Short mmCIF file of C-alpha atoms in Angstrom, two decimals:
data_model
loop_
_atom_site.label_atom_id
_atom_site.label_comp_id
_atom_site.label_asym_id
_atom_site.label_seq_id
_atom_site.Cartn_x
_atom_site.Cartn_y
_atom_site.Cartn_z
CA UNK A 1 0.12 0.29 -0.27
CA UNK A 2 0.93 4.06 -0.23
CA UNK A 3 2.69 5.73 1.79
CA UNK A 4 1.49 8.80 3.19
CA UNK A 5 2.27 11.81 5.20
CA UNK A 6 0.02 13.73 7.52
CA UNK A 7 1.30 16.61 9.15
CA UNK A 8 2.07 15.53 13.16
CA UNK A 9 -0.11 18.35 15.11
CA UNK A 10 -2.93 21.01 13.75
CA UNK A 11 -5.06 23.85 15.80
CA UNK A 12 -8.90 25.08 14.60
CA UNK A 13 -11.01 26.97 16.79
CA UNK A 14 -14.26 25.93 17.78
CA UNK A 15 -17.40 26.61 14.93
CA UNK A 16 -14.70 26.74 12.45
CA UNK A 17 -13.97 24.47 9.67
CA UNK A 18 -10.63 22.23 10.17
CA UNK A 19 -8.94 21.03 6.61
CA UNK A 20 -6.92 18.15 7.31
CA UNK A 21 -3.74 17.57 4.65
CA UNK A 22 -2.62 13.91 3.47
CA UNK A 23 0.16 13.96 0.69
CA UNK A 24 0.04 10.34 -1.06
CA UNK A 25 1.88 10.77 -3.71
CA UNK A 26 2.23 7.26 -4.32
CA UNK A 27 -1.02 5.99 -4.56
CA UNK A 28 -2.27 3.88 -6.99
CA UNK A 29 -4.84 3.95 -9.43
CA UNK A 30 -6.81 1.15 -7.13
CA UNK A 31 -6.34 1.82 -3.68
CA UNK A 32 -8.98 4.15 -2.12
CA UNK A 33 -8.53 6.66 0.41
CA UNK A 34 -9.82 5.84 4.19
CA UNK A 35 -9.53 8.69 7.34
CA UNK A 36 -9.66 7.34 10.98
CA UNK A 37 -9.82 9.06 13.81
CA UNK A 38 -9.05 7.95 17.32
CA UNK A 39 -10.63 9.88 19.85
CA UNK A 40 -8.38 9.30 23.52
CA UNK A 41 -7.35 6.12 23.67
CA UNK A 42 -10.77 4.52 22.66
CA UNK A 43 -10.50 2.07 19.70
CA UNK A 44 -10.68 4.34 15.93
CA UNK A 45 -13.77 5.49 13.96
CA UNK A 46 -14.26 5.27 10.76
CA UNK A 47 -15.26 8.32 8.87
CA UNK A 48 -14.81 8.61 5.22
CA UNK A 49 -13.29 7.01 2.42
CA UNK A 50 -13.93 7.99 -1.46
CA UNK A 51 -11.15 6.78 -4.63
CA UNK A 52 -11.66 9.37 -7.01
CA UNK A 53 -15.05 11.89 -6.46
CA UNK A 54 -15.51 14.65 -3.42
CA UNK A 55 -17.04 12.03 -0.89
CA UNK A 56 -19.76 13.84 2.05
CA UNK A 57 -21.10 12.37 4.80
CA UNK A 58 -23.13 13.15 8.43
CA UNK A 59 -18.93 13.62 9.33
CA UNK A 60 -16.71 15.24 7.18
CA UNK A 61 -16.06 15.73 3.29
CA UNK A 62 -13.40 14.22 1.60
CA UNK A 63 -11.38 16.08 -1.37
CA UNK A 64 -8.84 13.99 -3.32
CA UNK A 65 -7.07 15.95 -6.00
CA UNK A 66 -7.25 15.02 -9.23
CA UNK A 67 -3.85 13.24 -9.81
CA UNK A 68 -5.30 11.31 -6.13
CA UNK A 69 -1.83 12.83 -4.89
CA UNK A 70 -3.27 14.41 -1.63
CA UNK A 71 -6.63 14.91 -0.03
CA UNK A 72 -7.88 17.13 2.39
CA UNK A 73 -10.69 15.81 5.12
CA UNK A 74 -13.02 18.46 6.23
CA UNK A 75 -14.35 18.72 9.24
CA UNK A 76 -17.23 21.87 8.39
CA UNK A 77 -17.96 22.93 11.49
CA UNK A 78 -15.47 21.40 14.52
CA UNK A 79 -16.52 21.18 18.03
CA UNK A 80 -14.65 20.34 20.88
CA UNK A 81 -15.63 17.07 20.85
CA UNK A 82 -13.76 15.96 17.89
CA UNK A 83 -10.42 17.05 18.94
CA UNK A 84 -8.39 13.34 18.46
CA UNK A 85 -6.25 12.15 15.91
CA UNK A 86 -6.78 11.50 12.60
CA UNK A 87 -5.88 8.70 10.22
CA UNK A 88 -5.27 9.12 6.91
CA UNK A 89 -4.58 5.91 5.40
CA UNK A 90 -3.72 4.23 1.53
CA UNK A 91 -5.82 0.50 0.24
CA UNK A 92 -5.32 -1.49 -2.12
CA UNK A 93 -8.61 -3.72 -3.43
CA UNK A 94 -5.97 -7.15 -2.68
CA UNK A 95 -5.47 -5.68 1.28
CA UNK A 96 -8.17 -7.56 2.61
CA UNK A 97 -8.95 -6.18 6.28
CA UNK A 98 -4.88 -5.17 6.21
CA UNK A 99 -4.41 -1.38 7.44
CA UNK A 100 -1.44 0.73 8.19
CA UNK A 101 -1.52 3.53 10.59
CA UNK A 102 1.00 5.65 10.55
CA UNK A 103 1.22 8.80 13.18
CA UNK A 104 -1.98 11.26 12.52
CA UNK A 105 -2.76 14.73 13.27
CA UNK A 106 -3.18 15.33 16.20
CA UNK A 107 -6.00 18.01 15.69
CA UNK A 108 -6.45 19.97 19.10
CA UNK A 109 -10.02 22.04 18.81
CA UNK A 110 -10.16 24.99 21.16
CA UNK A 111 -12.13 26.82 22.44
CA UNK B 1 -26.58 -4.36 18.31
CA UNK B 2 -23.07 -4.19 20.33
CA UNK B 3 -20.76 -3.94 17.94
CA UNK B 4 -17.33 -5.81 18.42
CA UNK B 5 -16.55 -7.19 22.66
CA UNK B 6 -13.18 -7.12 23.58
CA UNK B 7 -12.09 -8.89 27.40
CA UNK B 8 -10.53 -8.26 29.69
CA UNK B 9 -10.18 -4.44 29.43
CA UNK B 10 -7.45 -4.55 31.25
CA UNK B 11 -4.46 -7.07 32.22
CA UNK B 12 -1.63 -7.41 34.20
CA UNK B 13 0.71 -10.09 33.54
CA UNK B 14 4.00 -11.27 34.85
CA UNK B 15 7.23 -12.59 31.49
CA UNK B 16 6.60 -15.93 30.95
CA UNK B 17 2.36 -16.03 31.17
CA UNK B 18 0.31 -17.05 28.48
CA UNK B 19 -3.61 -16.42 28.58
CA UNK B 20 -5.79 -14.98 25.93
CA UNK B 21 -7.86 -12.08 24.26
CA UNK B 22 -11.28 -12.46 23.53
CA UNK B 23 -12.56 -10.01 20.54
CA UNK B 24 -16.83 -11.32 19.79
CA UNK B 25 -18.81 -9.28 16.78
CA UNK B 26 -22.66 -9.83 16.21
CA UNK B 27 -22.64 -8.06 12.97
CA UNK B 28 -21.75 -12.00 11.12
CA UNK B 29 -18.60 -10.15 9.48
CA UNK B 30 -16.18 -12.16 7.92
CA UNK B 31 -13.53 -9.93 8.47
CA UNK B 32 -11.22 -9.60 11.58
CA UNK B 33 -8.00 -8.59 12.88
CA UNK B 34 -6.37 -7.86 15.74
CA UNK B 35 -4.02 -4.68 16.16
CA UNK B 36 -1.42 -3.61 18.53
CA UNK B 37 -1.40 0.60 19.76
CA UNK B 38 2.06 1.10 22.34
CA UNK B 39 2.54 4.77 23.00
CA UNK B 40 2.75 8.30 20.89
CA UNK B 41 1.93 5.62 17.72
CA UNK B 42 -0.46 4.43 14.85
CA UNK B 43 -1.82 1.03 14.40
CA UNK B 44 -0.11 -2.36 13.54
CA UNK B 45 -1.54 -5.24 12.17
CA UNK B 46 -0.68 -8.62 14.51
CA UNK B 47 -3.11 -11.06 12.03
CA UNK B 48 -6.66 -10.93 10.06
CA UNK B 49 -9.06 -13.18 8.93
CA UNK B 50 -11.09 -13.30 6.12
CA UNK B 51 -13.70 -15.45 7.33
CA UNK B 52 -14.06 -19.05 10.01
CA UNK B 53 -11.33 -21.73 9.59
CA UNK B 54 -9.08 -18.69 7.92
CA UNK B 55 -6.06 -16.55 9.23
CA UNK B 56 -3.00 -14.99 7.78
CA UNK B 57 -0.29 -12.77 9.25
CA UNK B 58 -0.03 -9.45 9.79
CA UNK B 59 3.09 -7.53 10.16
CA UNK B 60 3.57 -8.23 13.51
CA UNK B 61 2.68 -10.99 14.68
CA UNK B 62 5.74 -13.07 16.18
CA UNK B 63 4.51 -13.90 19.80
CA UNK B 64 0.82 -13.97 19.01
CA UNK B 65 -1.06 -16.22 17.60
CA UNK B 66 -5.29 -17.19 16.58
CA UNK B 67 -7.69 -19.35 15.22
CA UNK B 68 -10.93 -18.43 14.29
CA UNK B 69 -13.60 -21.27 14.78
CA UNK B 70 -16.95 -19.05 14.52
CA UNK B 71 -17.66 -16.16 12.43
CA UNK B 72 -18.14 -14.73 15.90
CA UNK B 73 -14.92 -15.26 17.53
CA UNK B 74 -11.40 -14.50 16.59
CA UNK B 75 -8.90 -14.49 19.77
CA UNK B 76 -5.81 -13.66 20.70
CA UNK B 77 -3.32 -16.15 22.24
CA UNK B 78 -0.13 -15.02 24.10
CA UNK B 79 1.54 -17.99 25.05
CA UNK B 80 5.07 -16.63 27.00
CA UNK B 81 4.35 -13.09 27.48
CA UNK B 82 7.11 -11.29 27.18
CA UNK B 83 7.15 -6.97 28.32
CA UNK B 84 8.16 -6.26 24.59
CA UNK B 85 3.92 -6.46 24.77
CA UNK B 86 3.09 -4.30 26.55
CA UNK B 87 0.52 -2.65 25.21
CA UNK B 88 -3.36 -1.37 23.66
CA UNK B 89 -4.47 -4.57 21.42
CA UNK B 90 -7.73 -3.51 19.45
CA UNK B 91 -9.68 -6.28 17.64
CA UNK B 92 -12.06 -5.31 14.41
CA UNK B 93 -14.47 -6.55 12.15
CA UNK B 94 -15.69 -5.45 8.19
CA UNK B 95 -18.38 -6.70 6.54
CA UNK B 96 -15.46 -7.86 3.46
CA UNK B 97 -14.98 -5.96 1.02
CA UNK B 98 -13.11 -3.75 0.62
CA UNK B 99 -14.73 -0.15 0.44
CA UNK B 100 -16.29 -1.67 4.30
CA UNK B 101 -15.79 0.74 7.04
CA UNK B 102 -13.22 -0.74 10.23
CA UNK B 103 -15.66 -1.27 14.01
CA UNK B 104 -12.66 -1.20 16.53
CA UNK B 105 -13.06 -2.51 19.82
CA UNK B 106 -13.04 -0.31 23.01
CA UNK B 107 -9.19 -2.35 22.97
CA UNK B 108 -8.03 -4.41 26.07
CA UNK B 109 -4.31 -2.91 27.50
CA UNK B 110 -2.46 -4.62 28.37
CA UNK B 111 0.69 -5.04 30.70
CA UNK B 112 3.47 -7.88 30.80
CA UNK B 113 6.05 -7.26 34.25
#
């Protein structure tokens, strides 16, 4: 699976949009981009995933560049409860149940 | 649905002891897996299973055994615990297709003295 690069930490003001970037320059055509988050020491929580097109659900939006070498997770109105470590993962069709977690981005939402 | 249930939540072992971390899911998911998370780091895959009777190794399988006799259960066994296995262990399950999301348990915190 392609590797990802994320900033180690970011701050965001409560109520503002949080934009979390991820670079995956070696991504191949059959690899999806997944985002998970981990609040404190809980089990990771699925947020969203995509292949080529931008995606939106009740939690977030995922913007994937046209060349697919990078993506941005957008939390439109961050709350204090969104403070967590956010993991960007690239996953191939043949990976089965395997997710390769990197260091992630620690997002701190501040009042 | 309870989702993914892990037991115990906390465990302290002495070096050389054996134990089993239990994982059960009630969502009829085909895929199940075990990860470990060391302080300040991301999760690393230990073992996974794509269905009953089928298991395979992940990134860090040494020192761990698994079996999958039923769809619901996927226990992780430590045959001879070592201090290097002190970690938080997460079990996860997924319906089956590559685009399915993983559902994680709440974790089992293991300390080996």
